[in-house]
Amino acid sequence: MDIFFLGTGAGMPAKLRNVTSIALKLLEERGTIWLFDAGEATQHQILHTAIKPRRIEKIFITHLHGDHIYGLPGLLSSRSFQGGESEVTLYGPKGIKEFIDVSLSVSQTYLKYNITVIEIEDGVIFEDEQFIVEASLLEHGIPSYGYRIIEKDRPGTLLADKLVEIGVRPGPVFKKIKNGETVTLEDGRTIHPADFLGQPQKGRIVTILGDTRYCEQAISLAEHADLLVHEATFSKGEERLAFDYFHSTTHQAAKIAKMSGCKQLCLTHISSRYDRQASRELVEEAREIFPNTDIAEDFKEINIPLK
C-alpha cells in the first residue's frame, strides 16, 4: 500500500506543484489503483510515472472546485484510448454526475468501459472483503468530504511446515486452512485453522481529506490512522485568513493529527506563494505540535507498511 502524490498545489497549477491528485496504490492487495481528486493535467503527471490508467478502479472526488476536478474528463477519455476496459466507479458530492455527463456528452466522448457514478453522503460508501471506505462532510465553501480507507484485518501466515510435520501435503487443504476453514482429513483427523495460522495481520488505515477548515469531523476520520493527508494552505499565525477562505494552517493540521492519535501526517494543498525553502518551514511549523510530519511534493511516494 503506497500513497503517490500526482499533484500537491492549491488553486491553480504552478511550476513547483500541479493541482491536487493523489493515487493510493493497491497493486499487491488487489492489483488496482484508487485515485483521489483529479485536478487539471493529472493525466500529464501520470505520464511521468509507472502508473497505468487502466489499473484505476475507483476515483474519489473530495469536492467540486476546479483544482480538484478539471483533469477528470481528460483522464477518463485517455483511459479508454490506453486500453482501459474494466469498470470505473466514481464517488463524489452531489453534482459530480452532472459534471461527468455534460463533459462527456458535449465533447462527444465515447468510453470503452462502464463508469458508475455514486453521489455520496456521510457514512460507509464502499465495503468488500478487503476494504471499507467511510466519508464525512468537512467544513469548506462548498460540500467537501474527507475519506477514511480501512483495510480489514488479514489472516495470519500459513504455518506450512507445521502442516507438513503432521503429514498434510500442499494442496487444497492448505488453501482451506489459509481461508480459515476447519478441515476433516481422510483419516478422520480435524484440522483447526487457529492451530496452523500465525497472528492475524492488522489492517492499515489511511485518511485523505478534502479542503477544510479546522473541524471535529477531521479528527474522527483520522482516528488512529497510519497516515493522515491534510491540507495546509496557510502557515501558522494565519488562522483568521484560513477561516475566511475555508482552509487550514500548518498548526491546525498538526493539532488534528495529534488529537486523532494518527501515526503520521503529510501536509498537502500548498499555496504557490511558498517556494521550496518556505515549504520546509511549513513542515517545521507542523512539527512543533506533531513531530512525525512530512510535506507532499509532486511525485513523492509514501509507503504504509504492514503492521
Short mmCIF file of C-alpha atoms in Angstrom, two decimals:
data_model
loop_
_atom_site.label_atom_id
_atom_site.label_comp_id
_atom_site.label_asym_id
_atom_site.label_seq_id
_atom_site.Cartn_x
_atom_site.Cartn_y
_atom_site.Cartn_z
CA MET A 1 0.00 0.00 0.00
CA ASP A 2 1.52 3.28 -1.13
CA ILE A 3 0.37 6.89 -1.41
CA PHE A 4 1.68 8.61 -4.54
CA PHE A 5 1.21 12.36 -4.96
CA LEU A 6 0.48 13.41 -8.53
CA GLY A 7 -0.34 16.99 -7.59
CA THR A 8 0.09 18.88 -4.33
CA GLY A 9 -0.70 22.53 -5.04
CA ALA A 10 -3.66 24.77 -4.23
CA GLY A 11 -5.88 26.75 -6.56
CA MET A 12 -4.03 26.65 -9.87
CA PRO A 13 -1.05 24.86 -11.44
CA ALA A 14 2.38 26.23 -10.61
CA LYS A 15 5.92 25.37 -11.73
CA LEU A 16 6.71 23.66 -8.44
CA ARG A 17 3.37 21.93 -7.85
CA ASN A 18 0.48 20.80 -10.01
CA VAL A 19 -3.03 20.90 -8.57
CA THR A 20 -4.40 18.13 -6.41
CA SER A 21 -4.43 14.44 -7.24
CA ILE A 22 -3.41 11.51 -5.07
CA ALA A 23 -3.06 7.86 -6.05
CA LEU A 24 -3.50 5.09 -3.49
CA LYS A 25 -1.58 2.18 -4.99
CA LEU A 26 -3.10 -1.18 -4.02
CA LEU A 27 -1.14 -3.24 -6.52
CA GLU A 28 -0.27 -6.09 -4.14
CA GLU A 29 -3.62 -6.00 -2.36
CA ARG A 30 -5.94 -6.01 -5.40
CA GLY A 31 -3.88 -5.10 -8.48
CA THR A 32 -5.52 -1.71 -8.79
CA ILE A 33 -5.15 2.00 -8.06
CA TRP A 34 -7.61 4.30 -6.33
CA LEU A 35 -7.42 7.97 -7.29
CA PHE A 36 -8.38 10.84 -5.01
CA ASP A 37 -9.21 14.00 -6.96
CA ALA A 38 -8.08 14.76 -10.48
CA GLY A 39 -7.01 18.36 -10.89
CA GLU A 40 -6.05 19.85 -14.24
CA ALA A 41 -3.28 17.90 -16.06
CA THR A 42 -3.49 14.84 -13.83
CA GLN A 43 -3.05 12.64 -16.90
CA HIS A 44 0.09 14.60 -17.82
CA GLN A 45 1.50 13.92 -14.34
CA ILE A 46 0.74 10.22 -14.75
CA LEU A 47 2.89 10.16 -17.92
CA HIS A 48 5.95 10.75 -15.71
CA THR A 49 5.18 7.72 -13.53
CA ALA A 50 4.77 3.97 -13.78
CA ILE A 51 1.03 4.29 -13.07
CA LYS A 52 -1.16 2.74 -15.74
CA PRO A 53 -4.58 4.43 -16.12
CA ARG A 54 -6.20 1.09 -16.97
CA ARG A 55 -5.44 -0.04 -13.40
CA ILE A 56 -7.52 2.80 -11.93
CA GLU A 57 -10.51 1.08 -10.36
CA LYS A 58 -12.07 3.82 -8.25
CA ILE A 59 -11.94 7.61 -8.22
CA PHE A 60 -12.92 9.56 -5.11
CA ILE A 61 -13.62 13.28 -5.53
CA THR A 62 -13.47 15.36 -2.35
CA HIS A 63 -15.29 18.43 -3.73
CA LEU A 64 -16.19 20.17 -6.96
CA HIS A 65 -13.77 23.09 -7.02
CA GLY A 66 -11.95 23.17 -10.34
CA ASP A 67 -8.47 22.45 -8.97
CA HIS A 68 -9.80 19.05 -7.89
CA ILE A 69 -11.88 18.01 -10.93
CA TYR A 70 -10.77 19.77 -14.13
CA GLY A 71 -8.50 16.88 -15.06
CA LEU A 72 -11.21 14.25 -14.72
CA PRO A 73 -12.83 14.31 -18.21
CA GLY A 74 -9.46 14.08 -19.96
CA LEU A 75 -8.28 11.26 -17.72
CA LEU A 76 -11.44 9.23 -18.29
CA SER A 77 -11.17 9.74 -22.04
CA SER A 78 -7.48 8.85 -22.26
CA ARG A 79 -8.01 5.75 -20.15
CA SER A 80 -10.30 4.47 -22.92
CA PHE A 81 -7.64 5.09 -25.58
CA GLN A 82 -4.98 3.41 -23.42
CA GLY A 83 -6.67 0.03 -23.22
CA GLY A 84 -8.81 0.56 -20.16
CA GLU A 85 -11.82 -1.74 -20.38
CA SER A 86 -12.62 -2.55 -16.75
CA GLU A 87 -15.35 -0.62 -14.97
CA VAL A 88 -14.54 2.54 -13.01
CA THR A 89 -16.61 3.62 -10.02
CA LEU A 90 -16.53 7.31 -9.23
CA TYR A 91 -17.58 8.73 -5.86
CA GLY A 92 -18.16 12.38 -5.08
CA PRO A 93 -20.53 15.09 -3.82
CA LYS A 94 -23.87 15.84 -5.42
CA GLY A 95 -23.22 17.41 -8.83
CA ILE A 96 -20.32 15.17 -9.86
CA LYS A 97 -22.59 13.04 -12.09
CA GLU A 98 -23.84 16.10 -13.96
CA PHE A 99 -20.26 17.33 -14.43
CA ILE A 100 -19.18 13.99 -15.92
CA ASP A 101 -22.29 13.55 -18.06
CA VAL A 102 -22.10 17.05 -19.56
CA SER A 103 -18.33 16.92 -20.13
CA LEU A 104 -18.50 13.61 -21.99
CA SER A 105 -21.69 14.48 -23.85
CA VAL A 106 -20.62 17.91 -25.13
CA SER A 107 -17.22 16.58 -26.23
CA GLN A 108 -18.90 13.50 -27.73
CA THR A 109 -16.52 11.27 -25.83
CA TYR A 110 -17.20 7.54 -26.03
CA LEU A 111 -15.78 5.33 -23.30
CA LYS A 112 -14.99 1.68 -23.98
CA TYR A 113 -15.71 0.84 -20.35
CA ASN A 114 -18.59 1.32 -17.95
CA ILE A 115 -18.49 4.12 -15.43
CA THR A 116 -20.69 4.17 -12.33
CA VAL A 117 -21.08 7.50 -10.53
CA ILE A 118 -22.17 7.47 -6.88
CA GLU A 119 -23.08 10.77 -5.24
CA ILE A 120 -22.16 10.34 -1.59
CA GLU A 121 -23.37 11.33 1.85
CA ASP A 122 -21.83 10.75 5.27
CA GLY A 123 -21.18 7.15 6.24
CA VAL A 124 -19.84 3.97 4.66
CA ILE A 125 -19.76 4.44 0.89
CA PHE A 126 -17.95 1.22 -0.04
CA GLU A 127 -17.23 -2.16 1.52
CA ASP A 128 -15.99 -5.50 0.27
CA GLU A 129 -13.98 -8.37 1.76
CA GLN A 130 -10.81 -6.24 1.84
CA PHE A 131 -11.69 -2.61 2.48
CA ILE A 132 -14.17 -0.19 3.99
CA VAL A 133 -14.33 3.43 2.86
CA GLU A 134 -16.08 5.99 5.04
CA ALA A 135 -16.85 9.58 4.05
CA SER A 136 -17.64 12.58 6.20
CA LEU A 137 -18.55 16.15 5.31
CA LEU A 138 -15.89 18.69 6.27
CA GLU A 139 -16.12 22.49 6.52
CA HIS A 140 -15.47 24.29 3.24
CA GLY A 141 -17.10 26.88 0.96
CA ILE A 142 -18.89 24.08 -0.91
CA PRO A 143 -19.56 20.49 0.19
CA SER A 144 -16.15 18.89 0.72
CA TYR A 145 -15.58 15.36 2.00
CA GLY A 146 -12.83 13.51 3.76
CA TYR A 147 -12.25 9.79 3.18
CA ARG A 148 -11.16 7.12 5.65
CA ILE A 149 -9.85 3.99 3.95
CA ILE A 150 -9.82 0.99 6.28
CA GLU A 151 -8.09 -2.22 5.32
CA LYS A 152 -9.72 -5.19 7.04
CA ASP A 153 -7.54 -7.45 9.16
CA ARG A 154 -5.94 -10.21 7.13
CA PRO A 155 -5.46 -13.87 8.17
CA GLY A 156 -2.09 -14.75 9.59
CA THR A 157 0.62 -16.51 7.62
CA LEU A 158 0.02 -20.21 6.96
CA LEU A 159 2.38 -22.36 9.07
CA ALA A 160 3.07 -24.74 6.21
CA ASP A 161 5.99 -26.53 7.88
CA LYS A 162 3.80 -27.40 10.83
CA LEU A 163 1.20 -28.94 8.50
CA VAL A 164 3.84 -30.98 6.69
CA GLU A 165 5.09 -32.29 10.04
CA ILE A 166 1.69 -33.89 10.72
CA GLY A 167 1.54 -35.40 7.25
CA VAL A 168 -0.57 -32.86 5.35
CA ARG A 169 0.69 -32.28 1.80
CA PRO A 170 0.48 -28.92 0.00
CA GLY A 171 -2.75 -28.59 -1.97
CA PRO A 172 -6.43 -27.84 -1.41
CA VAL A 173 -6.20 -28.42 2.35
CA PHE A 174 -3.58 -25.68 2.63
CA LYS A 175 -5.88 -23.25 0.85
CA LYS A 176 -8.88 -24.08 3.01
CA ILE A 177 -6.93 -23.60 6.21
CA LYS A 178 -5.50 -20.33 4.91
CA ASN A 179 -9.08 -19.21 4.31
CA GLY A 180 -9.99 -20.04 7.90
CA GLU A 181 -11.92 -23.23 7.20
CA THR A 182 -11.90 -26.23 9.55
CA VAL A 183 -10.87 -29.35 7.60
CA THR A 184 -11.52 -33.04 8.28
CA LEU A 185 -8.81 -35.23 6.76
CA GLU A 186 -9.42 -38.62 5.14
CA ASP A 187 -8.07 -40.37 8.24
CA GLY A 188 -10.67 -38.62 10.40
CA ARG A 189 -8.44 -36.03 12.00
CA THR A 190 -9.82 -32.49 12.29
CA ILE A 191 -7.57 -29.55 11.45
CA HIS A 192 -8.42 -26.22 13.07
CA PRO A 193 -7.10 -23.09 11.32
CA ALA A 194 -6.16 -21.40 14.61
CA ASP A 195 -3.52 -24.08 15.17
CA PHE A 196 -1.82 -23.54 11.82
CA LEU A 197 -2.04 -19.80 11.19
CA GLY A 198 0.16 -17.06 12.58
CA GLN A 199 -1.22 -13.93 14.23
CA PRO A 200 -3.70 -12.00 12.04
CA GLN A 201 -2.20 -9.02 10.25
CA LYS A 202 -3.78 -5.81 11.44
CA GLY A 203 -5.29 -3.76 8.62
CA ARG A 204 -3.99 -0.31 7.82
CA ILE A 205 -5.91 2.98 7.83
CA VAL A 206 -5.33 5.94 5.53
CA THR A 207 -7.23 9.23 5.82
CA ILE A 208 -7.33 11.66 2.90
CA LEU A 209 -9.13 14.93 3.48
CA GLY A 210 -10.50 17.45 1.04
CA ASP A 211 -10.18 21.21 1.55
CA THR A 212 -11.38 22.15 5.02
CA ARG A 213 -11.29 24.46 7.95
CA TYR A 214 -10.18 23.03 11.30
CA CYS A 215 -13.10 20.79 12.33
CA GLU A 216 -14.06 17.88 14.57
CA GLN A 217 -15.02 15.66 11.63
CA ALA A 218 -11.37 15.57 10.56
CA ILE A 219 -10.36 14.21 13.95
CA SER A 220 -12.89 11.37 13.70
CA LEU A 221 -11.82 10.45 10.17
CA ALA A 222 -8.15 10.36 11.17
CA GLU A 223 -8.56 8.42 14.44
CA HIS A 224 -5.57 6.06 14.83
CA ALA A 225 -4.81 6.28 11.11
CA ASP A 226 -1.45 5.09 9.87
CA LEU A 227 -1.30 8.15 7.62
CA LEU A 228 -3.29 11.39 7.57
CA VAL A 229 -3.12 13.56 4.44
CA HIS A 230 -4.30 17.04 5.44
CA GLU A 231 -4.33 20.34 3.60
CA ALA A 232 -2.09 23.18 4.85
CA THR A 233 -2.88 26.10 2.58
CA PHE A 234 -1.69 28.66 5.15
CA SER A 235 1.21 28.95 7.59
CA LYS A 236 0.85 29.26 11.35
CA GLY A 237 -0.44 32.57 12.59
CA GLU A 238 -2.83 32.92 9.65
CA GLU A 239 -5.84 31.32 11.33
CA ARG A 240 -8.12 34.26 10.54
CA LEU A 241 -7.22 34.11 6.85
CA ALA A 242 -7.62 30.32 6.82
CA PHE A 243 -11.06 30.59 8.42
CA ASP A 244 -12.22 33.26 5.98
CA TYR A 245 -11.15 31.16 2.98
CA PHE A 246 -12.32 27.80 4.43
CA HIS A 247 -8.81 26.33 4.69
CA SER A 248 -6.34 25.22 7.37
CA THR A 249 -2.95 26.26 8.70
CA THR A 250 0.04 24.04 9.41
CA HIS A 251 -0.63 24.21 13.15
CA GLN A 252 -4.28 23.30 12.69
CA ALA A 253 -3.39 20.26 10.59
CA ALA A 254 -0.86 19.21 13.24
CA LYS A 255 -3.44 19.61 16.01
CA ILE A 256 -5.83 17.35 14.10
CA ALA A 257 -3.07 14.75 13.77
CA LYS A 258 -2.21 14.93 17.48
CA MET A 259 -5.80 14.78 18.69
CA SER A 260 -6.67 11.88 16.37
CA GLY A 261 -3.79 9.70 17.55
CA CYS A 262 -2.65 9.04 13.98
CA LYS A 263 0.89 7.84 13.32
CA GLN A 264 1.99 10.13 10.51
CA LEU A 265 0.89 13.44 9.00
CA CYS A 266 1.57 14.62 5.46
CA LEU A 267 0.75 18.20 4.51
CA THR A 268 -0.56 18.95 1.02
CA HIS A 269 -2.58 21.57 -0.95
CA ILE A 270 0.31 24.02 -0.61
CA SER A 271 -0.14 27.55 -1.91
CA SER A 272 2.11 28.65 -4.79
CA ARG A 273 3.30 31.53 -2.61
CA TYR A 274 5.55 29.04 -0.80
CA ASP A 275 8.80 28.12 -2.61
CA ARG A 276 10.92 25.11 -1.66
CA GLN A 277 12.55 26.87 1.28
CA ALA A 278 9.22 28.16 2.56
CA SER A 279 7.76 24.66 2.20
CA ARG A 280 10.46 23.31 4.50
CA GLU A 281 9.48 25.98 7.01
CA LEU A 282 5.87 24.80 6.82
CA VAL A 283 6.98 21.31 7.84
CA GLU A 284 8.91 22.68 10.81
CA GLU A 285 5.86 24.64 11.93
CA ALA A 286 3.73 21.49 11.99
CA ARG A 287 6.46 19.52 13.75
CA GLU A 288 6.29 21.96 16.67
CA ILE A 289 2.99 20.22 17.50
CA PHE A 290 3.21 16.85 15.73
CA PRO A 291 6.82 15.69 15.19
CA ASN A 292 6.11 12.92 12.67
CA THR A 293 5.09 15.33 9.91
CA ASP A 294 6.17 15.38 6.27
CA ILE A 295 5.14 17.54 3.33
CA ALA A 296 3.89 16.29 0.00
CA GLU A 297 5.68 17.08 -3.24
CA ASP A 298 4.67 16.12 -6.76
CA PHE A 299 5.81 12.52 -7.43
CA LYS A 300 6.55 11.83 -3.77
CA GLU A 301 5.62 8.33 -2.58
CA ILE A 302 4.88 7.20 0.97
CA ASN A 303 4.73 3.52 1.85
CA ILE A 304 2.27 2.38 4.51
CA PRO A 305 3.97 -0.77 5.87
CA LEU A 306 2.23 -3.82 7.24
CA LYS A 307 1.82 -3.84 11.00
#
